Short mmCIF file of C-alpha atoms and ligand atoms in Angstrom, two decimals:
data_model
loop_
_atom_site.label_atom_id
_atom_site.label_comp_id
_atom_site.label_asym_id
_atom_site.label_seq_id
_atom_site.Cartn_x
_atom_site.Cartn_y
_atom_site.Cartn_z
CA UNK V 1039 0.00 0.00 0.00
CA UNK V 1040 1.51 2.96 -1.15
CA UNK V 1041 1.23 6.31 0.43
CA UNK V 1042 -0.24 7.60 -2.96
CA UNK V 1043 -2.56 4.56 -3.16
CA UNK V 1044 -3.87 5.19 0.33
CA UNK V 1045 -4.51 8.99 0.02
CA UNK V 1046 -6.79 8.09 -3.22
CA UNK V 1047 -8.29 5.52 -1.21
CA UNK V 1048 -9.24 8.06 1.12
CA UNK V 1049 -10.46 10.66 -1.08
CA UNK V 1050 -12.71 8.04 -2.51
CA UNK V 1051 -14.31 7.70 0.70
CA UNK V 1052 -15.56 11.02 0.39
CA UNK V 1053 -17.88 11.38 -2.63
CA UNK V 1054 -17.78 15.32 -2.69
CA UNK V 1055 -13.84 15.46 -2.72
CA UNK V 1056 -12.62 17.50 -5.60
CA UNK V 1057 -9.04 15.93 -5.13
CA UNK V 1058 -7.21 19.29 -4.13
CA UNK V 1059 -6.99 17.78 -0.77
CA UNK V 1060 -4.69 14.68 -2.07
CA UNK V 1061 -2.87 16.97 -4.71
CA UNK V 1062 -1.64 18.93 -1.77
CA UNK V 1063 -0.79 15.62 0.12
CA UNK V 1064 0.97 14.33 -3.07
CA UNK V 1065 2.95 17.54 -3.47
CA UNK V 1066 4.02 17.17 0.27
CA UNK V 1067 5.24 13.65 -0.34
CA UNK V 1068 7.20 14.79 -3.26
CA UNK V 1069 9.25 17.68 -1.20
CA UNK V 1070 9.62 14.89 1.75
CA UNK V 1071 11.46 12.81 -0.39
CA UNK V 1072 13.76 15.48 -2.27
CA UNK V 1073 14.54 16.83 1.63
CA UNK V 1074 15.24 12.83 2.68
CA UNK V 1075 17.37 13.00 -0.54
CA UNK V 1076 19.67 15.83 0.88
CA UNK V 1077 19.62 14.94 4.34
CA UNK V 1078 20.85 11.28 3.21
CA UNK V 1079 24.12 12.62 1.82
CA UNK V 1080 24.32 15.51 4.33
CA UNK V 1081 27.58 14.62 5.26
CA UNK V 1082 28.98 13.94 1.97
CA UNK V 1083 27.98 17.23 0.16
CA UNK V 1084 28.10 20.96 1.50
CA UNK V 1085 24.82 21.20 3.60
CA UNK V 1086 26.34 20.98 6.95
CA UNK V 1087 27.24 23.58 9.06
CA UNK V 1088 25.70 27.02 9.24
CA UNK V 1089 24.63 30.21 6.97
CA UNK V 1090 25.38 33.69 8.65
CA UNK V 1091 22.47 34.67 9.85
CA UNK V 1092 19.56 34.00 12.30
CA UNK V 1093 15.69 33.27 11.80
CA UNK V 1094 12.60 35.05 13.94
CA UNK V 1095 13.37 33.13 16.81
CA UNK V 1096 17.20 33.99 16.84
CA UNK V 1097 18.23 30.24 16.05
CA UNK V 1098 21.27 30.53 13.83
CA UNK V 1099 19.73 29.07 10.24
CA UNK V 1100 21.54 25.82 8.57
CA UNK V 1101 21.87 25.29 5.36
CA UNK V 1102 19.86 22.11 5.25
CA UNK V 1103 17.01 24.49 6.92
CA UNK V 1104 16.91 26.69 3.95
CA UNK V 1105 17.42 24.07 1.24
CA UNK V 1106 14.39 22.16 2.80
CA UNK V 1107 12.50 25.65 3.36
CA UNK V 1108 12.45 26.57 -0.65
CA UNK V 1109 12.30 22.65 -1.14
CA UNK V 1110 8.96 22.70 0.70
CA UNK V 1111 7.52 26.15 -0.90
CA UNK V 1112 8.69 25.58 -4.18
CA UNK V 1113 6.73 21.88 -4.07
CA UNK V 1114 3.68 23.38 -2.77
CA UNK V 1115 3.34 26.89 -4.83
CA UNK V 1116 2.48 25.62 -8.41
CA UNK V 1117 -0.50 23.14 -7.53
CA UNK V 1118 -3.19 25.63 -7.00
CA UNK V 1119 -4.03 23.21 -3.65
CA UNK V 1120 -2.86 26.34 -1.43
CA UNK V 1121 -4.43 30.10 -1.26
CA UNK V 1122 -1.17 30.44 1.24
CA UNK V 1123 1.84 29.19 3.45
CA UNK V 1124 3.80 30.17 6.81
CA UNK V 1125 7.29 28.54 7.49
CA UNK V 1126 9.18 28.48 10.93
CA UNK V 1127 12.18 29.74 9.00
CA UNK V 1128 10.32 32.96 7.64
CA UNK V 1129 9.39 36.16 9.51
CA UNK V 1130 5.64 36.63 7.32
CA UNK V 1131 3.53 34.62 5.64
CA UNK V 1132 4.16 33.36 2.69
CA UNK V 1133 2.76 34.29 -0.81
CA UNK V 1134 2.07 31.69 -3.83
CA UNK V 1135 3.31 33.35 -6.39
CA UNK V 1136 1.13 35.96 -9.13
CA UNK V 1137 1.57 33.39 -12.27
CA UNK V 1138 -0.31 30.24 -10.05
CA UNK V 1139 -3.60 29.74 -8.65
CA UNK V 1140 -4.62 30.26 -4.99
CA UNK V 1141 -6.19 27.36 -3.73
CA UNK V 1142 -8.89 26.84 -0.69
CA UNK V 1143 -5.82 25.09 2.23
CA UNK V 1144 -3.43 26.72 3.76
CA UNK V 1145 -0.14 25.36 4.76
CA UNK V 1146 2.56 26.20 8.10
CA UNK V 1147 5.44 23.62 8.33
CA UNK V 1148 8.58 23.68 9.92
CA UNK V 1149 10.95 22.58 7.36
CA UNK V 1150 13.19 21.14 9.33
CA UNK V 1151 13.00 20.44 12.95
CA UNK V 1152 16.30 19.56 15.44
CA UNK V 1153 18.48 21.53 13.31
CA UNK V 1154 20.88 21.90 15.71
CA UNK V 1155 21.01 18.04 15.72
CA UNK V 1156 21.89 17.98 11.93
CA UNK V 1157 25.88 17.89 12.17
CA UNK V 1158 25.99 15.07 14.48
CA UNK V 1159 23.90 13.12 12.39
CA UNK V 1160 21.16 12.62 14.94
CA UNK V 1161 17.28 12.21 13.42
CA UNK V 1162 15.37 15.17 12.52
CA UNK V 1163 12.15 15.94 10.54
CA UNK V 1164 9.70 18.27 8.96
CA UNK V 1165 6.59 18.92 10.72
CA UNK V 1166 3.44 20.10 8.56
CA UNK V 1167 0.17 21.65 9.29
CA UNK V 1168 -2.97 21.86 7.02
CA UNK V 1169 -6.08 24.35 7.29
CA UNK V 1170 -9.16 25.37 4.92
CA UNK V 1171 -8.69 29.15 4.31
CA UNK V 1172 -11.18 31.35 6.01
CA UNK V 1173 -11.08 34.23 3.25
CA UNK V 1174 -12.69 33.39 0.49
CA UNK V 1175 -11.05 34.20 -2.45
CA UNK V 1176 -7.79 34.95 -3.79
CA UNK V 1177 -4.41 35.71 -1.56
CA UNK V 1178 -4.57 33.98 1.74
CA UNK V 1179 -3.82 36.28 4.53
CA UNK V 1180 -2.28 35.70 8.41
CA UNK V 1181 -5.69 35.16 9.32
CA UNK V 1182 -5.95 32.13 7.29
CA UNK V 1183 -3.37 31.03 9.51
CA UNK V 1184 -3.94 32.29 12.34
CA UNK V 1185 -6.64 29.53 13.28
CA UNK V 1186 -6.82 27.13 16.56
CA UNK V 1187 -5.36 23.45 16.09
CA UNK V 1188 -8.56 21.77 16.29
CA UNK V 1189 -9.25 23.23 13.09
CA UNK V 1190 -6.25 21.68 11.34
CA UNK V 1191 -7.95 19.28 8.62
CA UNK V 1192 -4.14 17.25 8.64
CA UNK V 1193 -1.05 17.00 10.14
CA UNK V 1194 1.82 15.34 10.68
CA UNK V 1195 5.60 15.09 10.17
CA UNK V 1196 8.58 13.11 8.52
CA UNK V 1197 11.44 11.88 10.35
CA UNK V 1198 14.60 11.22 9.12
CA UNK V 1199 15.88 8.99 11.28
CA UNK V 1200 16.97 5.19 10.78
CA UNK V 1201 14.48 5.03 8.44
CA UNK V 1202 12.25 7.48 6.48
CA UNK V 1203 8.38 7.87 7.88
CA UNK V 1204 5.61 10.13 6.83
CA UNK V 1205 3.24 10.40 9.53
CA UNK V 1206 -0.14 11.99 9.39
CA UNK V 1207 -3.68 12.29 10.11
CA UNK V 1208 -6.75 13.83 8.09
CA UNK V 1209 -8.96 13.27 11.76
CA UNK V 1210 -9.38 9.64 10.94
CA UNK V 1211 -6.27 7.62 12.85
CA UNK V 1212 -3.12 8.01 12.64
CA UNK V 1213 -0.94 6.00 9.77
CA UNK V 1214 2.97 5.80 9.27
CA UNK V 1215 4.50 4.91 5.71
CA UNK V 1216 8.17 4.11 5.61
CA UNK V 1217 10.07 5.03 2.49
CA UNK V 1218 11.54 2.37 0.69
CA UNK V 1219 14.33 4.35 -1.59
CA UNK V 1220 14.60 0.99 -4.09
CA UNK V 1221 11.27 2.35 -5.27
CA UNK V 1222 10.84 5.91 -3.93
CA UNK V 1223 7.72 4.80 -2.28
CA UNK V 1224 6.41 5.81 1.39
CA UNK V 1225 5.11 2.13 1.90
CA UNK V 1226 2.15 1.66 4.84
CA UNK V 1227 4.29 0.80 7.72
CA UNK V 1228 2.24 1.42 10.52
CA UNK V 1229 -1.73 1.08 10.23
CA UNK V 1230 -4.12 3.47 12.83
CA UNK V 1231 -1.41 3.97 15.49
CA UNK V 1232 -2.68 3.37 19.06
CA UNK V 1233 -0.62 5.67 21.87
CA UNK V 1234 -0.55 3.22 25.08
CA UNK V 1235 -2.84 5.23 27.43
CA UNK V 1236 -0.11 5.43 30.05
CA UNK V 1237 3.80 4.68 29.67
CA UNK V 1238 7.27 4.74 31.61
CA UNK V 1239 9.38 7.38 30.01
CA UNK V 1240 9.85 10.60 30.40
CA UNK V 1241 11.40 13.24 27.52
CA UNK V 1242 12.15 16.52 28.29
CA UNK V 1243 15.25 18.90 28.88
CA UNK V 1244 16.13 18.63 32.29
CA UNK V 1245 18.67 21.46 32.55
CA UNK V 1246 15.95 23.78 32.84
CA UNK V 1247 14.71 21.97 35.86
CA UNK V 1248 15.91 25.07 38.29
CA UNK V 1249 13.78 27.29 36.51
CA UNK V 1250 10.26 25.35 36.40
CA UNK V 1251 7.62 25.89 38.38
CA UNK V 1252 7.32 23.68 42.04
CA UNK V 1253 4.51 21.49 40.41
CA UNK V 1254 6.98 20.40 37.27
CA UNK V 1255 9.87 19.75 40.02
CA UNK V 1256 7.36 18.27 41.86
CA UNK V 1257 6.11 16.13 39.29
CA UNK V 1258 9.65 14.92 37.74
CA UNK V 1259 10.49 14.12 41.46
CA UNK V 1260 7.83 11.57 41.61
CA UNK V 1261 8.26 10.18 38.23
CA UNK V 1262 12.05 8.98 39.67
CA UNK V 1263 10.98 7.65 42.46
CA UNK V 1264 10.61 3.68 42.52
CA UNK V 1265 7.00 1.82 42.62
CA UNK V 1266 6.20 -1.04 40.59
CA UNK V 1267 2.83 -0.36 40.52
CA UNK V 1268 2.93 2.65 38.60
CA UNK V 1269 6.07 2.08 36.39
CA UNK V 1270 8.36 4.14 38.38
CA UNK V 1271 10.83 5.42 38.16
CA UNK V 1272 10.08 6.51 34.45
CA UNK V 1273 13.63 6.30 31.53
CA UNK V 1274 14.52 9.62 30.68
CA UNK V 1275 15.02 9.77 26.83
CA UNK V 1276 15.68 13.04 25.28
CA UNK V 1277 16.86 13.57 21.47
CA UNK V 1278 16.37 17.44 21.69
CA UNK V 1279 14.58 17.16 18.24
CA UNK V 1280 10.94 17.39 18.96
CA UNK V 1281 9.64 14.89 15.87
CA UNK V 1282 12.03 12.21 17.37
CA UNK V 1283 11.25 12.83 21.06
CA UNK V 1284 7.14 13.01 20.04
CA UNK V 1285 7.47 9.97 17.40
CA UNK V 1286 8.81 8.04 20.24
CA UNK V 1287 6.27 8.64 22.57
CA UNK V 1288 3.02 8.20 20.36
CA UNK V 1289 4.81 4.61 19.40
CA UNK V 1290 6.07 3.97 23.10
CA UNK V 1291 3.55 5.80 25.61
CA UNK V 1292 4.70 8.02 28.43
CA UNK V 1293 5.49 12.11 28.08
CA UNK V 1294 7.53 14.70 25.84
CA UNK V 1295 7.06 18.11 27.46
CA UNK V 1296 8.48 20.79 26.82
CA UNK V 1297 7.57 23.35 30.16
CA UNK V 1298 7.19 26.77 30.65
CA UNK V 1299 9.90 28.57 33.02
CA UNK V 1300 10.92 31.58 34.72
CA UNK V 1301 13.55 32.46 32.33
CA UNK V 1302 10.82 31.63 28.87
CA UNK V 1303 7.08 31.38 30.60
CA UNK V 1304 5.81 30.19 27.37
CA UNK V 1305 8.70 27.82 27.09
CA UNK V 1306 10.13 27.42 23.64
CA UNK V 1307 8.41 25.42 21.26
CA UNK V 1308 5.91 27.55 18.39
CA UNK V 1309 2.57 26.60 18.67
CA UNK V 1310 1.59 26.83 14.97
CA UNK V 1311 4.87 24.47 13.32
CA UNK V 1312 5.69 22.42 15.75
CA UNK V 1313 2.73 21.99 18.94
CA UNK V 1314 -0.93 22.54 17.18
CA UNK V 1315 0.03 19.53 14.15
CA UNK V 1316 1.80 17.01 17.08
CA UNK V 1317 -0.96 17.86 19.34
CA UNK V 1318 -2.88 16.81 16.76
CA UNK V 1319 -1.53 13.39 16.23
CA UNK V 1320 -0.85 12.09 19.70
CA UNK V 1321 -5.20 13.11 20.08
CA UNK V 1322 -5.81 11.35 16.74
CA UNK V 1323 -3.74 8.54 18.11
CA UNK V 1324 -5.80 8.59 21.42
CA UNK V 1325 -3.40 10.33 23.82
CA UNK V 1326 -3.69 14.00 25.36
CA UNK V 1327 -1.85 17.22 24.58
CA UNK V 1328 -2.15 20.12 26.99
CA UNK V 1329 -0.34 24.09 27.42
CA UNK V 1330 -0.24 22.63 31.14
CA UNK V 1331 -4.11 23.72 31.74
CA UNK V 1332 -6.46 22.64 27.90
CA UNK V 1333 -6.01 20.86 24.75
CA UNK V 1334 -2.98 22.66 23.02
CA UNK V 1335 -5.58 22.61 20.24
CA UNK V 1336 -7.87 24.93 22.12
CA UNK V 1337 -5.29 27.70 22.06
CA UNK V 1338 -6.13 30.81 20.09
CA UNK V 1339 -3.29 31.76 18.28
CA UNK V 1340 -2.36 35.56 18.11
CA UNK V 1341 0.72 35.56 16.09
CA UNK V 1342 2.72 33.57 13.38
CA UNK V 1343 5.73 32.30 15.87
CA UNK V 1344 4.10 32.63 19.31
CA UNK V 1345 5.48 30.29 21.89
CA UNK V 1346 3.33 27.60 24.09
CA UNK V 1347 4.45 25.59 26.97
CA UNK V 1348 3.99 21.78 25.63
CA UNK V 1349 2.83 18.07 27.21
CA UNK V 1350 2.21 15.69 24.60
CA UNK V 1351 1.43 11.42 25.45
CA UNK V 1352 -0.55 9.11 27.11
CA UNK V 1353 -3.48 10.26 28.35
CA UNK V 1354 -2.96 9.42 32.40
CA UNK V 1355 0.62 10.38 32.07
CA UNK V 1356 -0.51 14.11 30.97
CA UNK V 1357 -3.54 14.10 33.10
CA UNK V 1358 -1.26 13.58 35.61
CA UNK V 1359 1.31 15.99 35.03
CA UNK V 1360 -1.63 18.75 34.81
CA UNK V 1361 -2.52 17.69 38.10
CA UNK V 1362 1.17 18.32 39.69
CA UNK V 1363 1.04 21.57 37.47
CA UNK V 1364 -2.52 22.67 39.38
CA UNK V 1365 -1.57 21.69 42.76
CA UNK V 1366 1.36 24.58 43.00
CA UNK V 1367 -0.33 27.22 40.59
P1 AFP Y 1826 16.28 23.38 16.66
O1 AFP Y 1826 15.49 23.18 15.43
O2 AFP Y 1826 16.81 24.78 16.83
O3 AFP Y 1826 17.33 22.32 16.88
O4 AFP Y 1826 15.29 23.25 17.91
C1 AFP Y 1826 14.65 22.03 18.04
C2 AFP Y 1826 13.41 22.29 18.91
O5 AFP Y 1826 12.63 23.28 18.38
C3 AFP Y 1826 12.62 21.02 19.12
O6 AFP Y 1826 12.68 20.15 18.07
C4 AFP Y 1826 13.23 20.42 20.38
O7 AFP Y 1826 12.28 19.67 21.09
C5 AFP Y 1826 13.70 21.64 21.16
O8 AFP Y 1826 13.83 22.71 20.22
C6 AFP Y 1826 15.03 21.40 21.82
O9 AFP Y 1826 15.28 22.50 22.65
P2 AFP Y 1826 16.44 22.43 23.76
O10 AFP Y 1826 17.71 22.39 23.00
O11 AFP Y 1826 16.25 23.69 24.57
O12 AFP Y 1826 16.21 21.22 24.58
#
């Protein structure tokens, strides 16, 4: 079952579909596999190491990150699937060009997430996130993507990791295809993924732990201390790349967070490229997301590259951490 094969399958399902909704999926497939291309010979061609200069979050900008910025635009501009985009890497939104049609979705991606994992070959991924305009006709605006996450008609990410997945939800499960470069097919790998509803790891950056609040202490403290029962104490995996980290723990169970503090209250992860489409698929998949209070999906976005605290996983383990997180506000 090919990834192609499947998203026809789908559309078929749907006896109104006008098939702009699997061009645009096509034309995402396409740009994941001429990124995977790149990124599979990073270190043997000049795409490692750094430009000179910085993107709207003041992360210094690699060059994979721009090659698999204009690899991602330039694959989506042409189709007439999208009226327009927004990319992690770019300040504004972005405009399809005059010469092609605006289309009725709207795409935000982050072309390439873990960036600063790149040179030591560790995975990383692309992270995607797909609306229906609000405007109505021509040139999307920011409000067209300015919109909460449970509005997102798909999402999902690739990895580039030991293998190549695609990953994604249209709001009906959760399916993985794995590409098989012999063929240049994303093959179905992994059929309506289940998230276990509680696990026994833990993924987050503990260095900040002297700037969280006394309920994340609090609830890290009890997560390492030891009681069959309740699989403690929790494995601490952390990759640092937030695809890897979140891939893990929708196949695994357990919690990637990614807290609030006193240095960054609204922690560091974007909300529209990287929290609303993961969010997204760990509550397809039948886990929980939350800012530490609701659904990350319930947040109303105000600008392109705001910043949300993060809790992604199984649904007790979140529940849980909410709890600690209540307790000491
Ligand atoms: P980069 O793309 O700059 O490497 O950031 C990756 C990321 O946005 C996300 O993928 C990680 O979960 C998180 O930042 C890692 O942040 P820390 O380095 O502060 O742990």
């Amino acid at each position: 079952m090919t990834l192609e094969r499947f998203i026809n399958e789908q559309e078929a399902k749907h006896p109104g579909a006008t098939g702009e909704f699997s061009g645009l999926l096509h034309d995402l497939s396409l740009a994941a596999k001429l990124v995977w291309r790149e990124v599979s010979k990073a270190g043997l061609v000049d795409v490692l190491g750094s430009t000179d200069h910085t993107n709207s979050s003041g992360d210094i900008v690699k060059k994979l990150d721009v090659f698999a910025d204009e690899t991602i635009f330039k694959a989506m501009d042409h189709g007439g699937h999208v009226c327009v985009m927004a990319s992690e890497e770019n300040e504004d939104i972005l405009h399809i060009p005059d010469e092609y049609a605006a289309g009725k979705y709207v795409l935000l991606y982050d072309p390439l997430d873990g960036s600063s994992n790149i040179d030591a070959n560790i995975t990383i991924g692309s992270i995607f996130s797909i609306f229906k305009r609000v405007s109505t006709t021509g040139k999307g605006t920011l409000q067209d993507c300015l919109q909460p996450g449970y509005k997102q008609v798909s999402a999902g990410y690739i990895i580039y990791g030991s293998s190549t997945i695609f990953v994604y939800s249209t709001g009906h499960g959760v399916h993985g295809f794995t590409l098989d470069p012999s063929v240049g097919e994303f093959l179905l790998s992994h059929e309506n993924i289940r998230i276990p509803s509680k696990g026994k790891i833990y993924s987050l950056n503990e260095g900040n732990y002297c700037n969280w609040s006394d309920g994340m202490q609090k609830y890290i403290q009890y997560l390492k201390e030891s009681d069959k029962a309740t699989n403690r104490p929790y494995s601490l995996r952390y990759i640092g790349t937030m695809v890897g980290d979140a891939h893990r723990t929708l196949l695994y169970g357990g919690i990637f967070a990614y807290p609030g503090d006193r240095k960054n209250p609204q922690g560091k992860l974007r909300l529209m490229y990287e929290c609303n489409p993961m969010a997204f698929i760990i509550e397809q998949a039948g886990g929980k997301s939350s800012d530490g209070t609701k659904s990350i999906l319930q947040v109303q976005p105000t600008s392109l590259h705001q910043h949300t605290p993060v809790f992604l996983g199984s649904t007790e383990d979140v529940a849980l951490c909410e709890k600690f997180l209540k307790e000491s506000a």
